[in-house]
Amino acid sequence: MGGVRLTFYGGIDEIGGNKILLEDGDRRLFLDFGFPYKRHKRFYEEYLKPRSGAGLLDPLAMGMLPPLEGLYRHDLMAPDLWHQFRKAEHYRQLEGVDGVLLSHAHLDHSGYISFLNGDIPVYSTAVTAFISKAMQDSGKADFDQQVCYFTPAYRDKPEGWQQPACLSGASAKQRQFCIADMNPEALNPEALQFWDYGFWEKKPRQKALDSCAMKGHHSCSLNLKCFPLDHSIPGACAWGIETGSGWIIYSGDLRLHGKRSQLTRKFIEEAGSLKPRALILEGTNVLRTGNVFERDVYDNGLKAIKVASGLVIADFPPRDIDRLTTFLQIARDTGRQLAILPKDAYLLKTMRLLEPEMPDVVSDDGIVIYQETVASKSPKVWIREICRECGHKVVLAEDISSAQDRFILCFSFWDLNELPSIRPRPGSLYVFSSSEPHDEEQEIDFRRLGHWLEHFGLKSFGLPVETADGWVIPEAEKGLHASGHACGADLLEVARGIKPQILIPVHTEHSDFYRENLSGSGVDVVLPSVGGTVEV
Ligand SMILES: [Zn+2]
């Protein structure tokens, strides 16, 4: 047996933050390198953040990044940084990492790639690479979420700290993406040109990405397989790695009840045929006994919106394109238009470069773009471009306000500060199509959301209410959110279908579930500890 080592630096007893090191001899890969939301929230909130000027010190000292000397960007380190971590638990020297196998573009899987040495490549599907770039281009650009490109913050000089370099686009560095499902020979010349000069093209303050096909990339000598999956963001995949101990499969996040469920079924079949040594499987919703389907969301949403008068606001998870198209269909079927934010328009436009069946934000009459009322005086390049291309369909608060029953406005809690400009008519409807609160901070936000609705006299549909048993969606308003994660029975179907020798649960707070339900199945369930190593 080859002695392959799997070390779990995140994703254990927490949903997200996956950072799994796979070592096979001198070959090393990370399976995701995610932002640890749960641990981050224990210490930080909106106005209490890791100090960007302190670089790696804060995330290392607060246990959000594992103390692995040699793994991270040099420009974020004070010269004496490692002195204080060499005696820390799980400290080790770690050099020569061949890459990160990224499962999808949710930040709890991708966010902390920002901190990795700039020469460590990321392996992903083309859609994941594109979404990651669109998210970064249109996001807040926090120093700890610069997944695709970053501006080196400090010059390496032995005499110590330097002031952060100006965060201009000019000196930004890009991380190499190795695209698993890109085969340049199979692409027609037009598509190839798109690839080289389209979205990837370098624009002012909007970096191009350095990319190559996975097949032509030689830094990793391991045999890899990428399995496309169904999840609540397009482009998700699982990974297979052929090691000295046999195939190791890493599921990322998945479901069997979404619009692309046939992808997950194909994954089960193909991964199973490899007779894998180990399966690292997510378990977000192991305790859930059933699924809501996107079709249910359509039916229930339509039922509520059909009879609504005044404005309809739809609140659903960002980057859930399936949900966006569900509400687009509801808008069409109720004689309304879907008003989306510029960043959603940018994401749709980006997705369409790879998936031509996506709605065309420029020409689709069903979609308009809501421009925030107090727009920046010097909007970023991506906003300017969206507004230039879609100028004929930009709507402002007064346009919505004067024709409220003609729109479904895609807003989340974070956009509610636009309401004083829109002044929704009393009796307008807030449709909540996302998950219930998971922690105290979200509970506070939910109470705040309630106050906004009350203040403007909005009715709600699908919104969880606080009861003695926690936050519960009223019975008659259920079925407005199809989760990105498989329920318990479906996860067992995945495990039994792939039938690995060893199953290692991650991305769950209930890892015992697999041990309880797979006993006698021939699958050995191994529960790792945080920072612990499993030899397979
Ligand atoms: Zn996810």
XYZ file of C-alpha atoms and ligand atoms in Angstrom:
537
model
C 0.000 0.000 0.000
C 1.273 3.416 -0.998
C 0.654 5.302 2.218
C -1.405 8.204 0.964
C -2.016 10.825 3.634
C -5.118 13.011 3.871
C -4.944 15.898 6.345
C -8.091 17.883 7.152
C -7.347 21.550 7.867
C -10.969 22.647 7.517
C -14.475 21.356 6.846
C -14.511 19.125 9.924
C -17.536 19.725 12.193
C -18.298 22.792 10.133
C -20.203 23.455 6.944
C -17.592 24.840 4.566
C -14.001 25.951 4.942
C -12.815 22.733 3.278
C -9.002 22.519 3.079
C -7.855 18.946 2.593
C -4.216 18.119 1.879
C -3.596 14.956 -0.144
C -0.026 13.642 -0.137
C 1.169 10.731 -2.202
C 4.946 10.492 -1.935
C 6.239 13.901 -2.929
C 3.080 14.796 -4.807
C 0.764 17.150 -2.943
C -2.625 18.602 -3.737
C -5.207 20.558 -1.800
C -8.849 19.660 -2.246
C -10.472 23.114 -2.020
C -9.085 25.931 0.110
C -12.201 27.577 1.482
C -13.109 30.565 3.600
C -14.022 29.316 7.109
C -17.303 31.186 7.709
C -18.084 29.517 11.024
C -14.740 30.256 12.632
C -14.596 33.723 11.065
C -17.979 34.575 12.607
C -16.786 33.518 16.051
C -14.426 36.478 16.076
C -15.416 38.914 13.377
C -18.353 40.829 11.947
C -18.874 43.584 9.441
C -17.065 46.257 11.451
C -14.525 43.961 13.088
C -12.439 42.359 10.395
C -8.977 40.842 10.018
C -6.614 43.755 9.345
C -5.557 43.751 5.713
C -2.395 45.586 6.749
C -1.416 42.711 9.046
C -1.411 40.274 6.148
C -1.258 36.625 7.179
C -0.850 37.363 10.881
C -4.546 37.709 11.715
C -5.913 34.608 9.946
C -3.012 32.511 11.277
C -3.266 33.800 14.843
C -7.052 33.317 14.922
C -6.824 29.751 13.636
C -8.568 30.457 10.344
C -5.528 29.417 8.302
C -3.400 26.362 9.171
C 0.225 27.168 10.147
C 1.926 25.709 7.086
C 5.176 27.535 6.436
C 6.015 27.771 2.758
C 2.437 27.562 1.507
C 1.440 31.222 1.497
C 2.128 34.448 -0.367
C 5.411 36.062 0.667
C 4.089 39.561 0.183
C 1.652 39.102 3.116
C 4.325 38.104 5.617
C 6.372 40.135 8.034
C 9.941 38.755 8.025
C 9.595 37.307 11.530
C 6.033 36.010 11.049
C 6.813 32.333 11.428
C 8.786 32.678 14.697
C 5.567 32.815 16.640
C 3.885 29.891 14.861
C 6.646 27.301 14.774
C 5.432 25.819 18.066
C 1.741 26.062 17.148
C -0.408 22.948 16.927
C -0.300 21.375 13.442
C 2.646 23.583 12.402
C 4.734 22.179 9.602
C 6.857 23.173 6.632
C 4.905 22.636 3.457
C 6.414 23.343 0.097
C 5.959 21.913 -3.363
C 2.153 21.881 -3.491
C 1.199 20.925 -7.050
C -2.196 22.627 -7.074
C -5.652 23.110 -5.614
C -8.502 21.016 -6.997
C -11.387 23.474 -6.686
C -14.860 21.906 -6.565
C -16.945 25.063 -7.200
C -16.979 28.829 -6.857
C -18.713 29.158 -3.443
C -16.325 31.066 -1.186
C -16.463 28.456 1.572
C -14.564 26.280 -0.920
C -12.527 28.851 -2.835
C -12.113 31.995 -0.688
C -8.753 31.383 0.993
C -7.028 30.465 -2.264
C -6.279 34.212 -2.001
C -3.549 33.503 0.540
C -1.775 30.707 -1.335
C 1.568 31.198 -2.988
C 0.921 32.830 -6.364
C 2.576 29.998 -8.280
C 0.202 27.288 -7.011
C -2.249 26.607 -9.856
C -5.983 26.063 -9.414
C -7.700 23.173 -11.219
C -11.357 23.788 -11.965
C -14.053 23.641 -14.607
C -14.232 26.547 -17.034
C -17.533 27.711 -15.509
C -16.028 27.755 -12.005
C -13.054 29.801 -13.233
C -15.340 32.259 -15.025
C -17.706 32.655 -12.059
C -14.767 33.131 -9.685
C -13.460 35.921 -11.862
C -16.880 37.564 -12.272
C -17.368 37.413 -8.484
C -14.016 39.022 -7.848
C -14.404 41.676 -10.572
C -17.806 42.713 -9.187
C -17.207 42.012 -5.491
C -15.920 44.049 -2.593
C -12.319 42.987 -3.281
C -11.522 42.302 0.378
C -7.904 41.274 0.739
C -8.909 37.807 1.912
C -11.109 37.052 -1.096
C -8.799 37.683 -4.043
C -9.151 34.268 -5.587
C -8.194 34.898 -9.226
C -5.795 37.815 -9.015
C -4.210 39.918 -6.307
C -2.076 42.957 -5.817
C 1.098 42.137 -3.893
C 0.710 44.064 -0.649
C 4.218 44.411 0.704
C 7.555 44.445 -0.961
C 9.866 41.722 0.334
C 12.694 43.572 1.956
C 14.817 42.232 4.774
C 14.542 45.480 6.757
C 10.876 44.852 7.495
C 7.442 46.145 6.686
C 6.710 48.383 3.774
C 3.583 50.385 3.274
C 1.018 48.490 1.226
C 1.514 49.159 -2.429
C -1.307 51.116 -3.994
C -4.129 48.733 -4.876
C -4.170 49.638 -8.529
C -4.740 47.135 -11.274
C -1.355 47.783 -12.808
C 0.680 45.498 -10.583
C -1.914 42.794 -10.023
C -0.766 39.221 -10.354
C -2.902 36.468 -11.714
C -3.184 32.936 -10.526
C -3.007 30.185 -13.085
C -6.213 28.224 -13.675
C -5.918 24.776 -15.254
C -9.251 24.134 -16.892
C -10.455 20.564 -16.577
C -13.102 20.644 -19.284
C -11.297 22.756 -21.844
C -9.924 21.005 -24.873
C -8.582 23.615 -27.307
C -8.536 21.145 -30.205
C -12.231 20.453 -29.781
C -13.167 24.130 -29.844
C -13.972 25.854 -33.104
C -11.751 28.833 -33.977
C -14.435 31.324 -33.024
C -14.811 29.830 -29.563
C -11.068 29.716 -29.175
C -10.901 33.363 -30.013
C -13.563 34.029 -27.441
C -11.468 32.157 -24.954
C -8.319 34.086 -25.725
C -9.701 37.556 -26.299
C -13.163 37.630 -24.743
C -13.828 37.524 -21.049
C -10.230 36.671 -20.318
C -8.983 39.720 -22.150
C -7.047 42.146 -20.041
C -9.026 45.288 -19.400
C -8.087 48.250 -17.225
C -8.427 47.173 -13.596
C -9.971 43.950 -14.692
C -7.346 41.281 -14.943
C -7.221 38.591 -17.514
C -6.724 35.133 -16.150
C -3.785 32.986 -16.982
C -5.318 29.726 -18.076
C -4.436 26.490 -19.754
C -6.054 23.158 -20.396
C -5.583 20.673 -17.576
C -4.300 18.060 -19.994
C -1.425 20.219 -21.130
C -0.385 21.166 -17.622
C 2.589 19.293 -16.269
C 3.023 20.544 -12.730
C 0.843 17.714 -11.477
C 1.870 14.205 -12.387
C -1.160 12.618 -10.701
C -3.907 11.240 -12.872
C -6.999 13.390 -12.239
C -10.639 13.017 -13.159
C -13.180 15.818 -13.003
C -16.854 14.834 -12.612
C -19.409 17.585 -13.316
C -22.123 17.751 -10.642
C -25.438 19.346 -9.772
C -25.225 21.984 -7.010
C -26.720 25.443 -6.395
C -24.041 27.120 -8.520
C -23.169 26.134 -12.093
C -19.808 24.537 -12.858
C -19.592 22.401 -9.690
C -17.584 19.203 -9.903
C -16.196 16.304 -7.881
C -12.602 15.149 -8.288
C -10.953 11.751 -8.603
C -7.238 11.371 -7.897
C -5.392 8.167 -8.787
C -2.867 7.529 -6.030
C -0.539 4.743 -4.934
C -3.386 3.496 -2.709
C -6.034 3.575 -5.446
C -8.572 6.204 -6.462
C -9.571 8.863 -3.974
C -12.816 10.684 -4.712
C -13.684 14.112 -3.345
C -17.352 15.054 -3.734
C -17.350 18.820 -3.218
C -21.014 19.844 -2.694
C -23.769 17.985 -4.513
C -27.444 17.184 -4.819
C -29.610 14.654 -6.618
C -32.775 16.759 -6.866
C -31.767 19.765 -8.987
C -32.117 20.568 -12.677
C -28.795 18.877 -13.482
C -29.302 15.787 -11.324
C -28.308 13.505 -14.209
C -24.739 14.825 -13.788
C -24.640 13.639 -10.176
C -26.036 10.247 -11.202
C -23.349 9.900 -13.852
C -20.749 10.795 -11.214
C -22.001 8.016 -8.922
C -21.753 5.506 -11.732
C -18.333 6.567 -13.018
C -16.740 7.060 -9.598
C -18.161 3.691 -8.509
C -16.613 1.972 -11.516
C -13.176 3.108 -10.323
C -13.660 0.985 -7.159
C -12.228 3.809 -5.093
C -10.131 3.388 -1.996
C -11.689 6.426 -0.334
C -14.618 8.808 -0.789
C -14.560 12.190 0.936
C -18.269 13.072 0.991
C -20.142 16.203 2.045
C -22.963 15.944 4.588
C -24.550 19.389 4.902
C -28.156 18.154 4.931
C -27.766 14.629 6.322
C -30.628 15.234 8.776
C -33.035 16.403 6.105
C -35.599 13.755 5.190
C -36.860 15.115 1.872
C -36.213 17.583 -0.898
C -37.879 20.650 -2.336
C -37.474 20.680 -6.126
C -36.939 23.738 -8.296
C -40.303 22.892 -9.911
C -41.936 23.289 -6.457
C -40.255 26.674 -6.110
C -41.760 27.696 -9.436
C -45.259 26.450 -8.500
C -45.265 27.976 -5.024
C -43.675 31.221 -6.161
C -46.159 31.553 -9.007
C -49.088 30.936 -6.661
C -48.031 33.800 -4.392
C -46.933 36.254 -7.076
C -49.936 35.711 -9.370
C -52.269 37.311 -6.846
C -49.820 39.982 -5.657
C -50.550 43.624 -6.194
C -47.844 46.245 -6.037
C -44.165 45.455 -6.086
C -42.774 41.924 -5.697
C -39.308 41.541 -4.205
C -37.649 38.121 -4.609
C -34.839 37.252 -2.201
C -32.740 34.243 -3.228
C -29.102 33.146 -2.857
C -26.553 34.999 -4.959
C -25.204 33.096 -7.968
C -28.004 30.525 -7.870
C -28.672 30.794 -11.593
C -31.342 28.081 -11.481
C -33.344 30.190 -9.041
C -32.845 33.299 -11.119
C -34.254 31.520 -14.177
C -37.161 30.200 -12.080
C -38.102 33.759 -11.116
C -37.541 34.917 -14.693
C -40.135 32.359 -15.793
C -42.519 33.445 -13.032
C -42.052 37.064 -14.149
C -42.953 36.102 -17.735
C -45.977 34.139 -16.565
C -47.294 36.999 -14.444
C -46.709 39.811 -16.949
C -43.835 41.317 -15.011
C -40.153 41.956 -15.754
C -37.316 40.657 -13.638
C -35.170 43.538 -12.336
C -31.698 42.304 -11.436
C -28.664 44.076 -10.023
C -25.678 44.883 -12.263
C -23.551 42.231 -10.591
C -26.139 39.571 -11.441
C -26.271 40.841 -15.016
C -22.488 40.594 -15.184
C -22.615 37.034 -13.886
C -25.289 36.037 -16.422
C -23.318 37.577 -19.242
C -20.215 35.718 -18.088
C -22.050 32.396 -17.832
C -23.446 32.799 -21.321
C -19.934 32.800 -22.764
C -19.791 29.127 -21.831
C -23.438 28.086 -21.714
C -25.286 29.690 -24.644
C -28.649 28.466 -23.309
C -28.406 30.995 -20.448
C -30.774 33.972 -20.813
C -29.204 36.809 -22.799
C -29.221 39.768 -20.492
C -28.707 42.204 -23.408
C -31.627 41.099 -25.581
C -34.049 39.243 -23.276
C -37.133 41.477 -22.813
C -37.923 39.742 -19.548
C -34.864 41.201 -17.827
C -34.099 44.785 -16.813
C -31.191 46.053 -14.737
C -31.790 47.999 -11.563
C -29.193 50.681 -11.024
C -28.644 51.648 -7.404
C -29.776 55.159 -6.612
C -26.583 56.627 -5.239
C -24.241 55.169 -7.835
C -20.524 55.736 -7.558
C -19.143 58.747 -9.454
C -16.432 56.582 -10.992
C -18.068 53.229 -11.587
C -15.810 50.259 -12.156
C -15.108 49.022 -15.660
C -17.438 46.037 -15.429
C -20.407 48.249 -14.401
C -19.656 50.764 -17.130
C -19.598 47.955 -19.676
C -22.861 46.449 -18.484
C -24.517 49.871 -18.542
C -23.127 50.618 -22.006
C -24.341 47.328 -23.439
C -27.628 47.272 -21.568
C -28.269 51.013 -21.326
C -31.656 50.553 -23.020
C -32.857 48.425 -20.117
C -31.470 50.151 -17.055
C -34.238 51.095 -14.608
C -33.970 53.449 -11.664
C -35.849 53.584 -8.380
C -38.395 56.049 -9.833
C -39.131 53.698 -12.770
C -39.895 50.855 -10.365
C -41.777 53.148 -8.025
C -44.120 54.433 -10.723
C -44.981 50.979 -12.133
C -44.693 48.661 -9.164
C -46.934 45.889 -10.429
C -44.755 45.463 -13.513
C -41.629 44.171 -11.770
C -40.145 41.392 -9.705
C -37.144 43.012 -8.067
C -34.281 40.655 -7.135
C -33.060 42.042 -3.843
C -31.543 40.478 -0.764
C -31.480 41.778 2.797
C -28.322 43.742 1.904
C -30.142 45.788 -0.744
C -33.033 46.945 1.444
C -31.487 50.381 1.923
C -32.767 51.168 -1.600
C -36.384 51.001 -0.379
C -36.637 54.664 0.730
C -36.087 55.615 -2.929
C -38.492 52.992 -4.289
C -41.232 53.471 -1.669
C -43.053 50.160 -2.238
C -46.833 50.437 -2.005
C -48.263 49.004 1.212
C -49.303 45.420 0.542
C -46.366 44.769 -1.802
C -44.871 41.299 -1.450
C -41.484 40.057 -0.217
C -40.885 36.488 -1.398
C -38.204 34.718 0.585
C -36.568 31.908 -1.387
C -33.447 31.088 0.603
C -32.456 29.115 3.688
C -33.488 29.873 7.268
C -31.012 31.527 9.698
C -28.137 29.288 10.804
C -26.502 31.397 13.494
C -27.106 34.263 15.874
C -25.883 36.909 13.482
C -28.296 35.748 10.794
C -31.104 35.692 13.362
C -30.402 39.352 14.099
C -30.524 40.079 10.352
C -33.860 38.257 10.099
C -35.331 40.386 12.880
C -34.021 43.452 11.087
C -35.567 42.267 7.830
C -38.880 41.948 9.693
C -38.605 45.571 10.792
C -38.051 46.743 7.210
C -41.097 44.836 5.997
C -43.202 46.208 8.822
C -41.988 49.756 8.211
C -42.967 49.708 4.531
C -46.125 47.654 5.074
C -44.840 44.737 2.963
C -46.371 41.288 3.155
C -43.994 38.358 3.202
C -44.168 34.878 1.738
C -41.855 32.004 2.694
C -40.155 33.966 5.439
C -39.207 31.969 8.574
C -40.759 33.376 11.762
C -39.372 33.085 15.268
C -41.241 30.554 17.415
C -40.550 28.679 20.640
C -39.069 25.900 18.437
C -36.734 28.222 16.563
C -37.213 29.791 13.147
C -40.006 28.121 11.208
C -41.531 28.810 7.807
C -45.359 28.868 8.101
C -46.794 25.580 6.775
C -48.732 27.212 3.925
C -45.647 29.078 2.714
C -43.177 26.178 2.528
C -41.447 24.899 -0.601
C -39.833 28.090 -1.862
C -36.219 27.002 -1.575
C -34.575 24.011 -3.275
C -31.367 23.359 -1.380
C -28.016 22.940 -3.116
C -27.344 19.909 -0.950
C -28.680 16.366 -1.072
C -30.872 15.104 1.809
C -29.800 12.201 4.041
C -31.323 9.413 1.947
C -29.791 10.810 -1.251
C -26.353 11.081 0.370
C -26.597 7.431 1.395
C -27.488 6.619 -2.207
C -24.292 8.392 -3.291
C -22.220 6.515 -0.696
C -23.721 3.106 -1.498
C -23.544 3.699 -5.249
C -19.858 4.615 -5.199
C -19.110 2.023 -2.501
C -15.625 3.129 -1.472
C -13.602 1.087 1.011
C -13.388 4.137 3.250
C -15.811 7.044 3.565
C -14.670 10.274 5.189
C -17.452 12.818 5.933
C -16.685 16.541 5.561
C -18.699 19.781 5.325
C -21.147 18.599 7.994
C -21.975 19.058 11.662
C -23.375 15.510 11.912
C -20.657 13.166 10.685
C -21.983 10.330 12.919
C -24.863 9.993 10.475
C -22.728 8.035 8.020
C -21.353 5.737 10.693
C -24.867 4.988 11.971
C -26.361 4.407 8.544
C -23.570 2.612 6.723
C -22.739 -0.032 9.336
C -22.741 -3.459 7.732
C -22.575 -1.971 4.215
C -18.912 -2.814 3.709
C -18.041 0.896 3.756
C -15.736 1.819 6.614
C -16.539 5.329 7.935
C -13.530 7.245 9.254
C -14.057 10.490 11.188
C -11.008 12.767 11.078
C -10.234 15.510 13.581
C -9.375 19.110 12.655
C -5.750 19.114 11.516
C -5.699 15.318 11.826
C -4.318 12.923 9.233
C -5.939 9.794 7.826
C -3.684 7.304 6.063
C -5.347 5.414 3.272
Zn -21.387 25.027 -2.174
